[in-house]
Amino acid sequence: MRGVTARSHGPNSDGCDPESCRNVLIEDCLFDNGDDCIAIKSGRNADGRRLARPSENIVIRNCRMRDGHGGLVLGSEISGGVRNVFLENCVMSSPNLERGLRIKTNAMRGGEIHNIHVRNIRIGQVKDVIVINFFYEEGDSGRFDPQVYDIFVDNLHCEQAERAFHIRGFARAPIRGLHITRSRIRSAATLGIIEEVIGLTASGVTINGEEFRPG
């Protein structure tokens, strides 16, 4: 998908949703949407687990994201898993952009999500910078715990956000390995929420001009 403008502002109006796809390139596109700009999916609940086809080997580069629920989103129909995603050299900004990077799932959807690389991202205005949320919609009401691990964010710069993080795993199935390097959030009204994460590391990361040190 190259050089495409996806502009839509109705309900559930995503820009591009690769689902159970392998070897995808999205580049030089503009997304301005009423829902997610790019949402990577792999089937919902029993149907996704039956097919068991993850979305994998996906490169997204040199794109612009304006309005939307999220710039790059993984989920929520993600029961087949997602792996090997590379987002680089993209620009996001809008007072109507809710999240920069978002992973949304729950104990009904489950999914194994890993090897996600985000680098060289410029965000002007956004509500939440990084969201990994296991409590989306049905939340902790199923028996298929998500497995989310090895998420890498490098050289992300955000000018203005309401929250830096909204990160919530399960105590029995924590997020494992979120690594943030060489990144800056110039102005954030609040740090946000960080719960049930093992292996959260930060190097060269500042928020509101102060070094971010995970507790």
CSV table of N, CA and C in Angstrom, one decimal, residues 40-120:
chain,number,residue,atom,x,y,z
A,40,ILE,N,-3.8,-3.4,13.0
A,40,ILE,CA,-3.3,-4.8,12.6
A,40,ILE,C,-4.1,-5.8,13.4
A,41,LYS,N,-4.7,-6.7,12.7
A,41,LYS,CA,-5.6,-7.7,13.4
A,41,LYS,C,-5.3,-9.1,12.9
A,42,SER,N,-5.9,-10.1,13.6
A,42,SER,CA,-5.7,-11.5,13.3
A,42,SER,C,-6.9,-12.4,13.7
A,43,GLY,N,-8.1,-11.9,13.6
A,43,GLY,CA,-9.2,-12.7,14.0
A,43,GLY,C,-9.7,-12.5,15.4
A,44,ARG,N,-11.0,-12.8,15.6
A,44,ARG,CA,-11.6,-12.5,16.9
A,44,ARG,C,-12.0,-13.7,17.6
A,45,ASN,N,-11.6,-13.9,18.8
A,45,ASN,CA,-12.0,-15.0,19.7
A,45,ASN,C,-11.8,-16.4,19.1
A,46,ALA,N,-12.9,-17.2,19.1
A,46,ALA,CA,-12.7,-18.6,18.7
A,46,ALA,C,-12.4,-18.7,17.2
A,47,ASP,N,-12.9,-17.8,16.4
A,47,ASP,CA,-12.6,-17.8,15.0
A,47,ASP,C,-11.1,-17.5,14.7
A,48,GLY,N,-10.6,-16.5,15.4
A,48,GLY,CA,-9.2,-16.2,15.2
A,48,GLY,C,-8.3,-17.4,15.7
A,49,ARG,N,-8.7,-18.0,16.8
A,49,ARG,CA,-7.9,-19.1,17.3
A,49,ARG,C,-8.0,-20.4,16.4
A,50,ARG,N,-9.1,-20.5,15.8
A,50,ARG,CA,-9.3,-21.7,14.8
A,50,ARG,C,-8.4,-21.5,13.6
A,51,LEU,N,-8.4,-20.3,13.0
A,51,LEU,CA,-7.5,-20.1,11.9
A,51,LEU,C,-6.0,-20.1,12.3
A,52,ALA,N,-5.7,-19.4,13.4
A,52,ALA,CA,-4.4,-19.4,14.0
A,52,ALA,C,-3.4,-18.8,13.0
A,53,ARG,N,-3.8,-17.7,12.3
A,53,ARG,CA,-2.9,-17.1,11.4
A,53,ARG,C,-2.5,-15.7,11.9
A,54,PRO,N,-1.3,-15.5,12.4
A,54,PRO,CA,-0.9,-14.2,12.9
A,54,PRO,C,-0.7,-13.2,11.7
A,55,SER,N,-0.8,-12.0,12.0
A,55,SER,CA,-0.3,-11.0,11.1
A,55,SER,C,1.2,-10.8,11.4
A,56,GLU,N,2.1,-10.8,10.4
A,56,GLU,CA,3.5,-10.9,10.6
A,56,GLU,C,4.3,-10.2,9.5
A,57,ASN,N,5.5,-9.7,9.9
A,57,ASN,CA,6.4,-9.2,8.9
A,57,ASN,C,5.8,-8.0,8.2
A,58,ILE,N,5.5,-7.0,9.0
A,58,ILE,CA,4.8,-5.8,8.5
A,58,ILE,C,5.6,-4.5,8.7
A,59,VAL,N,5.9,-3.8,7.7
A,59,VAL,CA,6.7,-2.6,7.7
A,59,VAL,C,5.8,-1.4,7.4
A,60,ILE,N,5.8,-0.4,8.2
A,60,ILE,CA,5.0,0.8,8.0
A,60,ILE,C,6.0,2.0,8.1
A,61,ARG,N,6.1,2.8,7.1
A,61,ARG,CA,7.2,3.8,7.1
A,61,ARG,C,6.7,5.0,6.3
A,62,ASN,N,7.2,6.2,6.7
A,62,ASN,CA,7.0,7.5,6.0
A,62,ASN,C,5.6,7.8,5.8
A,63,CYS,N,4.8,7.5,6.9
A,63,CYS,CA,3.3,7.8,6.8
A,63,CYS,C,3.0,9.0,7.8
A,64,ARG,N,1.9,9.6,7.5
A,64,ARG,CA,1.3,10.7,8.4
A,64,ARG,C,0.0,10.3,8.9
A,65,MET,N,-0.2,10.5,10.2
A,65,MET,CA,-1.4,10.2,10.9
A,65,MET,C,-2.0,11.4,11.5
A,66,ARG,N,-3.2,11.7,11.2
A,66,ARG,CA,-3.9,12.9,11.8
A,66,ARG,C,-5.0,12.5,12.8
A,67,ASP,N,-6.2,12.7,12.5
A,67,ASP,CA,-7.3,12.3,13.4
A,67,ASP,C,-7.3,10.8,13.5
A,68,GLY,N,-7.8,10.3,14.7
A,68,GLY,CA,-8.0,8.9,14.8
A,68,GLY,C,-8.0,8.4,16.2
A,69,HIS,N,-8.5,7.2,16.5
A,69,HIS,CA,-8.4,6.6,17.8
A,69,HIS,C,-7.0,6.2,18.1
A,70,GLY,N,-6.2,5.9,17.1
A,70,GLY,CA,-4.8,5.5,17.3
A,70,GLY,C,-4.0,5.6,16.0
A,71,GLY,N,-2.8,6.0,16.1
A,71,GLY,CA,-1.9,6.0,15.0
A,71,GLY,C,-1.6,4.6,14.4
A,72,LEU,N,-0.8,3.9,15.2
A,72,LEU,CA,-0.6,2.4,15.0
A,72,LEU,C,-1.2,1.7,16.1
A,73,VAL,N,-2.2,0.8,15.7
A,73,VAL,CA,-2.9,0.0,16.7
A,73,VAL,C,-2.8,-1.5,16.4
A,74,LEU,N,-2.6,-2.3,17.4
A,74,LEU,CA,-2.6,-3.7,17.3
A,74,LEU,C,-3.8,-4.2,18.1
A,75,GLY,N,-4.8,-4.8,17.4
A,75,GLY,CA,-6.0,-5.3,18.0
A,75,GLY,C,-7.2,-4.5,17.5
A,76,SER,N,-8.3,-4.7,18.1
A,76,SER,CA,-8.5,-5.6,19.2
A,76,SER,C,-8.8,-7.1,18.8
A,77,GLU,N,-9.2,-7.3,17.5
A,77,GLU,CA,-9.4,-8.6,17.0
A,77,GLU,C,-8.0,-9.2,16.7
A,78,ILE,N,-7.5,-9.9,17.7
A,78,ILE,CA,-6.0,-10.2,17.7
A,78,ILE,C,-5.7,-11.6,18.2
A,79,SER,N,-6.8,-12.5,18.1
A,79,SER,CA,-6.6,-13.8,18.8
A,79,SER,C,-5.6,-14.7,18.1
A,80,GLY,N,-5.3,-14.4,16.8
A,80,GLY,CA,-4.3,-15.2,16.1
A,80,GLY,C,-2.9,-14.7,16.3
A,81,GLY,N,-2.7,-13.5,16.9
A,81,GLY,CA,-1.4,-13.0,17.3
A,81,GLY,C,-0.9,-12.1,16.2
A,82,VAL,N,0.2,-11.3,16.6
A,82,VAL,CA,0.9,-10.4,15.7
A,82,VAL,C,2.3,-10.4,16.1
A,83,ARG,N,3.2,-10.4,15.1
A,83,ARG,CA,4.6,-10.4,15.4
A,83,ARG,C,5.4,-9.8,14.2
A,84,ASN,N,6.6,-9.3,14.6
A,84,ASN,CA,7.5,-8.7,13.6
A,84,ASN,C,6.8,-7.5,12.8
A,85,VAL,N,6.6,-6.5,13.6
A,85,VAL,CA,6.0,-5.2,13.1
A,85,VAL,C,7.0,-4.1,13.3
A,86,PHE,N,7.3,-3.3,12.2
A,86,PHE,CA,8.3,-2.3,12.2
A,86,PHE,C,7.6,-1.0,11.7
A,87,LEU,N,7.5,0.0,12.7
A,87,LEU,CA,7.0,1.3,12.4
A,87,LEU,C,8.1,2.3,12.4
A,88,GLU,N,8.3,3.0,11.4
A,88,GLU,CA,9.5,4.0,11.4
A,88,GLU,C,9.2,5.2,10.5
A,89,ASN,N,9.8,6.3,10.9
A,89,ASN,CA,9.8,7.5,10.2
A,89,ASN,C,8.4,8.0,9.8
A,90,CYS,N,7.6,8.0,10.9
A,90,CYS,CA,6.2,8.5,10.7
A,90,CYS,C,6.0,9.7,11.5
A,91,VAL,N,5.0,10.5,11.1
A,91,VAL,CA,4.6,11.8,11.8
A,91,VAL,C,3.1,11.7,12.2
A,92,MET,N,2.9,11.9,13.5
A,92,MET,CA,1.5,11.9,14.0
A,92,MET,C,1.2,13.2,14.7
A,93,SER,N,0.0,13.8,14.5
A,93,SER,CA,-0.4,15.0,15.2
A,93,SER,C,-1.8,15.4,14.9
A,94,SER,N,-2.6,15.6,16.0
A,94,SER,CA,-3.9,16.1,15.8
A,94,SER,C,-4.5,16.3,17.2
A,95,PRO,N,-5.3,17.3,17.5
A,95,PRO,CA,-6.0,17.4,18.7
A,95,PRO,C,-7.0,16.3,18.8
A,96,ASN,N,-7.3,15.7,17.7
A,96,ASN,CA,-8.3,14.6,17.7
A,96,ASN,C,-7.7,13.2,17.5
A,97,LEU,N,-6.3,13.1,17.7
A,97,LEU,CA,-5.6,11.8,17.7
A,97,LEU,C,-5.6,11.4,19.2
A,98,GLU,N,-6.2,10.2,19.5
A,98,GLU,CA,-6.3,9.8,20.9
A,98,GLU,C,-5.0,9.1,21.4
A,99,ARG,N,-4.4,8.3,20.5
A,99,ARG,CA,-3.2,7.5,21.0
A,99,ARG,C,-2.2,7.4,19.9
A,100,GLY,N,-0.9,7.3,20.2
A,100,GLY,CA,0.1,7.1,19.2
A,100,GLY,C,0.3,5.7,18.9
A,101,LEU,N,0.9,4.9,19.8
A,101,LEU,CA,1.0,3.5,19.7
A,101,LEU,C,0.0,2.8,20.7
A,102,ARG,N,-0.8,1.9,20.2
A,102,ARG,CA,-1.8,1.2,21.0
A,102,ARG,C,-1.9,-0.3,20.8
A,103,ILE,N,-1.8,-1.1,21.8
A,103,ILE,CA,-2.1,-2.5,21.8
A,103,ILE,C,-3.3,-2.7,22.7
A,104,LYS,N,-4.4,-3.2,22.1
A,104,LYS,CA,-5.6,-3.4,22.8
A,104,LYS,C,-6.1,-4.9,22.7
A,105,THR,N,-6.3,-5.5,23.8
A,105,THR,CA,-6.8,-6.9,23.8
A,105,THR,C,-7.4,-7.1,25.2
A,106,ASN,N,-7.8,-8.4,25.5
A,106,ASN,CA,-8.4,-8.7,26.7
A,106,ASN,C,-8.4,-10.3,26.9
A,107,ALA,N,-9.0,-10.8,27.9
A,107,ALA,CA,-9.0,-12.2,28.2
A,107,ALA,C,-9.9,-13.0,27.4
A,108,MET,N,-10.7,-12.3,26.5
A,108,MET,CA,-11.5,-13.0,25.5
A,108,MET,C,-10.8,-13.1,24.2
A,109,ARG,N,-10.1,-12.1,23.9
A,109,ARG,CA,-9.3,-12.0,22.6
A,109,ARG,C,-8.0,-12.8,22.7
A,110,GLY,N,-7.3,-12.5,23.8
A,110,GLY,CA,-6.0,-13.2,24.0
A,110,GLY,C,-5.0,-12.7,22.9
A,111,GLY,N,-4.2,-13.6,22.3
A,111,GLY,CA,-3.3,-13.3,21.3
A,111,GLY,C,-1.8,-13.2,21.8
A,112,GLU,N,-0.9,-13.7,21.0
A,112,GLU,CA,0.5,-13.5,21.3
A,112,GLU,C,1.1,-12.4,20.4
A,113,ILE,N,1.6,-11.4,21.1
A,113,ILE,CA,2.0,-10.1,20.4
A,113,ILE,C,3.4,-9.9,20.8
A,114,HIS,N,4.3,-9.9,19.8
A,114,HIS,CA,5.7,-9.7,20.2
A,114,HIS,C,6.6,-9.3,19.0
A,115,ASN,N,7.7,-8.8,19.3
A,115,ASN,CA,8.7,-8.3,18.3
A,115,ASN,C,8.1,-7.1,17.6
A,116,ILE,N,7.8,-6.1,18.3
A,116,ILE,CA,7.2,-4.9,17.8
A,116,ILE,C,8.2,-3.8,17.9
A,117,HIS,N,8.6,-3.2,16.8
A,117,HIS,CA,9.7,-2.2,16.8
A,117,HIS,C,9.1,-0.8,16.3
A,118,VAL,N,9.3,0.2,17.1
A,118,VAL,CA,8.8,1.6,16.7
A,118,VAL,C,10.0,2.5,16.8
A,119,ARG,N,10.4,3.2,15.8
A,119,ARG,CA,11.5,4.1,15.8
A,119,ARG,C,11.3,5.3,14.9
A,120,ASN,N,12.0,6.4,15.3
A,120,ASN,CA,12.0,7.6,14.5
A,120,ASN,C,10.6,8.1,14.3
